[in-house]
Amino acid sequence: MTWLEINDLHKAFGPSTVLTGVDLTVPTGSLTAILGPSGAGKTTLLRLIAGFERADQGTISLGGLAVDAAGSSWVPSERRRIGYVPQEGSLFPHLTVAKNIGFGLPRAARGGGRVDELLELIGMPGLAGRYPHQLSGGQQQRVALARALATRPQLVLLDEPFSSLDPSLRAEVRADVRRLLRAAGATALLVTHDQDEALSLADRVAVIRCGRVCQIDTPQGLYDTPADTEVAGFVGDANLFPGVFLDRSVRTALGDLPVHCRAGTQRTGADAVVLIRPEQIKLCPVAPTAADADRILDLEYHGHDSVVRISAGAADGPGVILARIAGQVPYAVGSAVTMTVEGPVLAWCVDVAGASRHQSAAH
């Protein structure tokens, strides 16, 4: 069942258009991420869903009920049964943890079992009497989520909830938030500009660009088959360079590669933009004096893997290529190597993708 449904949503502030024809569905019990760069319209979309702003055109429905049908119906935010977690958590500094959690409950229920239940859920049963300044950043975010869940909302909205946390805390708190939402059976919508956050947390990811949703898919579907080169470069690291379509492959500076092509976009002989993910690049050593040898420009070792930048030696080659190698790379900076590509690649016709400007780009 679909709990949130948005159709042809438009919003402008004066002469500035922010959202243009947004369509989005969020299934009941799922966590959907809205992923996009700053200025793409993510927070405005969240505020429209919450009822803090009114749409210029289009409809927003919750559980089949239109809560904002521009020009015909409007349900105020306090009657939408939505829980909202802002960027900074925004706990009331003069209230204890227990009173923050129970703030939205009816007065008679604020000292009852619901607050105790949520304290157990967030793993803070012994901290009910503490104040926000006595909590870590991660604990504050857990309390903010508990407060949003206290009234058993139909939908929980999370607006960049991890942006203020230290990098070392983010992964831990993200996992906790996902667990808490699952345990509560909540339907949730997360707004973020962080691709790792969206891919690791969400069941589905909607990429928003210039006020319009340009692709909705599972995290794996989004990474494996991005709709265009801009999505490919935004979701994960991407090597994008030119090629030419053959019958069942694409000719590139790295050889003729089997192609996984979006339906209707492949034409033999047509110019292509080719996507190779860094983990598809495999390296083998060659003699240092080899003509047109590819060379390692730099290495970044991360423990679980290494990120390698390689300069293609051929004059007509793809320029700089990014590779991701499991573990430690057994080559030094300056080493001569040869590159091979593992598995099929994704490619678009230049005129279909409108992406010729992405030639020879390693993001």
PDB file of N, CA, C and O in Angstrom, residues 286-319:
ATOM      1  N   VAL A 286      53.064  -3.812 -15.633  1.00  0.00           N
ATOM      2  CA  VAL A 286      53.752  -3.963 -16.920  1.00  0.00           C
ATOM      3  C   VAL A 286      55.171  -3.437 -16.763  1.00  0.00           C
ATOM      4  O   VAL A 286      55.508  -2.792 -15.769  1.00  0.00           O
ATOM      5  N   ALA A 287      56.007  -3.685 -17.732  1.00  0.00           N
ATOM      6  CA  ALA A 287      57.389  -3.203 -17.680  1.00  0.00           C
ATOM      7  C   ALA A 287      57.413  -1.681 -17.620  1.00  0.00           C
ATOM      8  O   ALA A 287      56.656  -1.013 -18.343  1.00  0.00           O
ATOM      9  N   PRO A 288      58.252  -1.119 -16.789  1.00  0.00           N
ATOM     10  CA  PRO A 288      58.297   0.354 -16.650  1.00  0.00           C
ATOM     11  C   PRO A 288      58.575   1.085 -17.953  1.00  0.00           C
ATOM     12  O   PRO A 288      58.208   2.250 -18.097  1.00  0.00           O
ATOM     13  N   THR A 289      59.238   0.393 -18.884  1.00  0.00           N
ATOM     14  CA  THR A 289      59.584   1.053 -20.144  1.00  0.00           C
ATOM     15  C   THR A 289      58.530   0.840 -21.229  1.00  0.00           C
ATOM     16  O   THR A 289      58.732   1.258 -22.377  1.00  0.00           O
ATOM     17  N   ALA A 290      57.422   0.183 -20.883  1.00  0.00           N
ATOM     18  CA  ALA A 290      56.385  -0.101 -21.876  1.00  0.00           C
ATOM     19  C   ALA A 290      55.861   1.193 -22.483  1.00  0.00           C
ATOM     20  O   ALA A 290      55.618   2.186 -21.789  1.00  0.00           O
ATOM     21  N   ALA A 291      55.726   1.168 -23.823  1.00  0.00           N
ATOM     22  CA  ALA A 291      55.202   2.352 -24.520  1.00  0.00           C
ATOM     23  C   ALA A 291      53.757   2.598 -24.100  1.00  0.00           C
ATOM     24  O   ALA A 291      52.970   1.666 -23.942  1.00  0.00           O
ATOM     25  N   ASP A 292      53.421   3.854 -23.929  1.00  0.00           N
ATOM     26  CA  ASP A 292      52.049   4.259 -23.588  1.00  0.00           C
ATOM     27  C   ASP A 292      51.539   3.576 -22.314  1.00  0.00           C
ATOM     28  O   ASP A 292      50.348   3.286 -22.188  1.00  0.00           O
ATOM     29  N   ALA A 293      52.437   3.304 -21.374  1.00  0.00           N
ATOM     30  CA  ALA A 293      52.003   2.653 -20.133  1.00  0.00           C
ATOM     31  C   ALA A 293      51.124   3.592 -19.323  1.00  0.00           C
ATOM     32  O   ALA A 293      51.341   4.808 -19.285  1.00  0.00           O
ATOM     33  N   ASP A 294      50.102   3.013 -18.681  1.00  0.00           N
ATOM     34  CA  ASP A 294      49.304   3.762 -17.716  1.00  0.00           C
ATOM     35  C   ASP A 294      50.107   3.837 -16.411  1.00  0.00           C
ATOM     36  O   ASP A 294      50.832   2.901 -16.064  1.00  0.00           O
ATOM     37  N   ARG A 295      49.973   4.938 -15.692  1.00  0.00           N
ATOM     38  CA  ARG A 295      50.762   5.097 -14.467  1.00  0.00           C
ATOM     39  C   ARG A 295      49.894   5.557 -13.303  1.00  0.00           C
ATOM     40  O   ARG A 295      48.954   6.341 -13.474  1.00  0.00           O
ATOM     41  N   ILE A 296      50.249   5.054 -12.124  1.00  0.00           N
ATOM     42  CA  ILE A 296      49.522   5.411 -10.907  1.00  0.00           C
ATOM     43  C   ILE A 296      49.930   6.815 -10.473  1.00  0.00           C
ATOM     44  O   ILE A 296      51.112   7.092 -10.237  1.00  0.00           O
ATOM     45  N   LEU A 297      48.938   7.688 -10.363  1.00  0.00           N
ATOM     46  CA  LEU A 297      49.189   9.074  -9.945  1.00  0.00           C
ATOM     47  C   LEU A 297      49.222   9.204  -8.427  1.00  0.00           C
ATOM     48  O   LEU A 297      50.066   9.887  -7.865  1.00  0.00           O
ATOM     49  N   ASP A 298      48.249   8.590  -7.746  1.00  0.00           N
ATOM     50  CA  ASP A 298      48.241   8.619  -6.284  1.00  0.00           C
ATOM     51  C   ASP A 298      47.376   7.495  -5.735  1.00  0.00           C
ATOM     52  O   ASP A 298      46.571   6.880  -6.463  1.00  0.00           O
ATOM     53  N   LEU A 299      47.549   7.237  -4.439  1.00  0.00           N
ATOM     54  CA  LEU A 299      46.861   6.147  -3.738  1.00  0.00           C
ATOM     55  C   LEU A 299      46.270   6.669  -2.441  1.00  0.00           C
ATOM     56  O   LEU A 299      46.888   7.476  -1.751  1.00  0.00           O
ATOM     57  N   GLU A 300      45.081   6.192  -2.112  1.00  0.00           N
ATOM     58  CA  GLU A 300      44.482   6.463  -0.808  1.00  0.00           C
ATOM     59  C   GLU A 300      44.090   5.119  -0.195  1.00  0.00           C
ATOM     60  O   GLU A 300      43.226   4.416  -0.725  1.00  0.00           O
ATOM     61  N   TYR A 301      44.720   4.772   0.909  1.00  0.00           N
ATOM     62  CA  TYR A 301      44.463   3.487   1.562  1.00  0.00           C
ATOM     63  C   TYR A 301      43.436   3.679   2.670  1.00  0.00           C
ATOM     64  O   TYR A 301      43.610   4.522   3.554  1.00  0.00           O
ATOM     65  N   HIS A 302      42.335   2.919   2.622  1.00  0.00           N
ATOM     66  CA  HIS A 302      41.253   3.046   3.600  1.00  0.00           C
ATOM     67  C   HIS A 302      41.076   1.800   4.450  1.00  0.00           C
ATOM     68  O   HIS A 302      40.082   1.674   5.160  1.00  0.00           O
ATOM     69  N   GLY A 303      41.992   0.865   4.371  1.00  0.00           N
ATOM     70  CA  GLY A 303      41.873  -0.362   5.137  1.00  0.00           C
ATOM     71  C   GLY A 303      41.129  -1.429   4.366  1.00  0.00           C
ATOM     72  O   GLY A 303      41.716  -2.398   3.873  1.00  0.00           O
ATOM     73  N   HIS A 304      39.818  -1.271   4.247  1.00  0.00           N
ATOM     74  CA  HIS A 304      39.010  -2.246   3.513  1.00  0.00           C
ATOM     75  C   HIS A 304      39.248  -2.157   2.015  1.00  0.00           C
ATOM     76  O   HIS A 304      39.018  -3.119   1.274  1.00  0.00           O
ATOM     77  N   ASP A 305      39.652  -0.989   1.531  1.00  0.00           N
ATOM     78  CA  ASP A 305      39.969  -0.849   0.114  1.00  0.00           C
ATOM     79  C   ASP A 305      40.927   0.321  -0.100  1.00  0.00           C
ATOM     80  O   ASP A 305      41.271   1.035   0.854  1.00  0.00           O
ATOM     81  N   SER A 306      41.366   0.454  -1.338  1.00  0.00           N
ATOM     82  CA  SER A 306      42.243   1.570  -1.713  1.00  0.00           C
ATOM     83  C   SER A 306      41.661   2.247  -2.941  1.00  0.00           C
ATOM     84  O   SER A 306      41.132   1.582  -3.847  1.00  0.00           O
ATOM     85  N   VAL A 307      41.740   3.565  -2.966  1.00  0.00           N
ATOM     86  CA  VAL A 307      41.301   4.343  -4.121  1.00  0.00           C
ATOM     87  C   VAL A 307      42.550   4.785  -4.881  1.00  0.00           C
ATOM     88  O   VAL A 307      43.474   5.361  -4.300  1.00  0.00           O
ATOM     89  N   VAL A 308      42.564   4.488  -6.170  1.00  0.00           N
ATOM     90  CA  VAL A 308      43.748   4.714  -6.992  1.00  0.00           C
ATOM     91  C   VAL A 308      43.373   5.618  -8.167  1.00  0.00           C
ATOM     92  O   VAL A 308      42.361   5.389  -8.833  1.00  0.00           O
ATOM     93  N   ARG A 309      44.182   6.617  -8.422  1.00  0.00           N
ATOM     94  CA  ARG A 309      44.024   7.455  -9.606  1.00  0.00           C
ATOM     95  C   ARG A 309      45.113   7.087 -10.596  1.00  0.00           C
ATOM     96  O   ARG A 309      46.298   7.083 -10.251  1.00  0.00           O
ATOM     97  N   ILE A 310      44.686   6.774 -11.820  1.00  0.00           N
ATOM     98  CA  ILE A 310      45.611   6.306 -12.849  1.00  0.00           C
ATOM     99  C   ILE A 310      45.561   7.246 -14.030  1.00  0.00           C
ATOM    100  O   ILE A 310      44.488   7.642 -14.490  1.00  0.00           O
ATOM    101  N   SER A 311      46.747   7.598 -14.535  1.00  0.00           N
ATOM    102  CA  SER A 311      46.843   8.408 -15.734  1.00  0.00           C
ATOM    103  C   SER A 311      46.986   7.480 -16.931  1.00  0.00           C
ATOM    104  O   SER A 311      47.932   6.692 -17.006  1.00  0.00           O
ATOM    105  N   ALA A 312      46.026   7.559 -17.859  1.00  0.00           N
ATOM    106  CA  ALA A 312      46.088   6.727 -19.057  1.00  0.00           C
ATOM    107  C   ALA A 312      47.207   7.223 -19.957  1.00  0.00           C
ATOM    108  O   ALA A 312      47.294   8.412 -20.272  1.00  0.00           O
ATOM    109  N   GLY A 313      48.079   6.284 -20.386  1.00  0.00           N
ATOM    110  CA  GLY A 313      49.258   6.679 -21.128  1.00  0.00           C
ATOM    111  C   GLY A 313      49.011   7.030 -22.578  1.00  0.00           C
ATOM    112  O   GLY A 313      49.700   7.877 -23.142  1.00  0.00           O
ATOM    113  N   ALA A 314      48.023   6.407 -23.200  1.00  0.00           N
ATOM    114  CA  ALA A 314      47.775   6.652 -24.622  1.00  0.00           C
ATOM    115  C   ALA A 314      47.320   8.088 -24.851  1.00  0.00           C
ATOM    116  O   ALA A 314      46.539   8.648 -24.073  1.00  0.00           O
ATOM    117  N   ALA A 315      47.790   8.686 -25.919  1.00  0.00           N
ATOM    118  CA  ALA A 315      47.447  10.082 -26.218  1.00  0.00           C
ATOM    119  C   ALA A 315      45.954  10.263 -26.421  1.00  0.00           C
ATOM    120  O   ALA A 315      45.394  11.308 -26.097  1.00  0.00           O
ATOM    121  N   ASP A 316      45.309   9.227 -26.982  1.00  0.00           N
ATOM    122  CA  ASP A 316      43.866   9.318 -27.214  1.00  0.00           C
ATOM    123  C   ASP A 316      43.095   8.592 -26.125  1.00  0.00           C
ATOM    124  O   ASP A 316      41.932   8.212 -26.304  1.00  0.00           O
ATOM    125  N   GLY A 317      43.728   8.360 -24.983  1.00  0.00           N
ATOM    126  CA  GLY A 317      43.093   7.622 -23.886  1.00  0.00           C
ATOM    127  C   GLY A 317      42.080   8.463 -23.132  1.00  0.00           C
ATOM    128  O   GLY A 317      41.855   9.638 -23.440  1.00  0.00           O
ATOM    129  N   PRO A 318      41.474   7.862 -22.094  1.00  0.00           N
ATOM    130  CA  PRO A 318      40.393   8.540 -21.361  1.00  0.00           C
ATOM    131  C   PRO A 318      40.871   9.518 -20.301  1.00  0.00           C
ATOM    132  O   PRO A 318      40.058   9.998 -19.512  1.00  0.00           O
ATOM    133  N   GLY A 319      42.170   9.811 -20.242  1.00  0.00           N
ATOM    134  CA  GLY A 319      42.644  10.775 -19.251  1.00  0.00           C
ATOM    135  C   GLY A 319      42.921  10.111 -17.927  1.00  0.00           C
ATOM    136  O   GLY A 319      43.645   9.129 -17.848  1.00  0.00           O
TER     137      GLY A 319
END
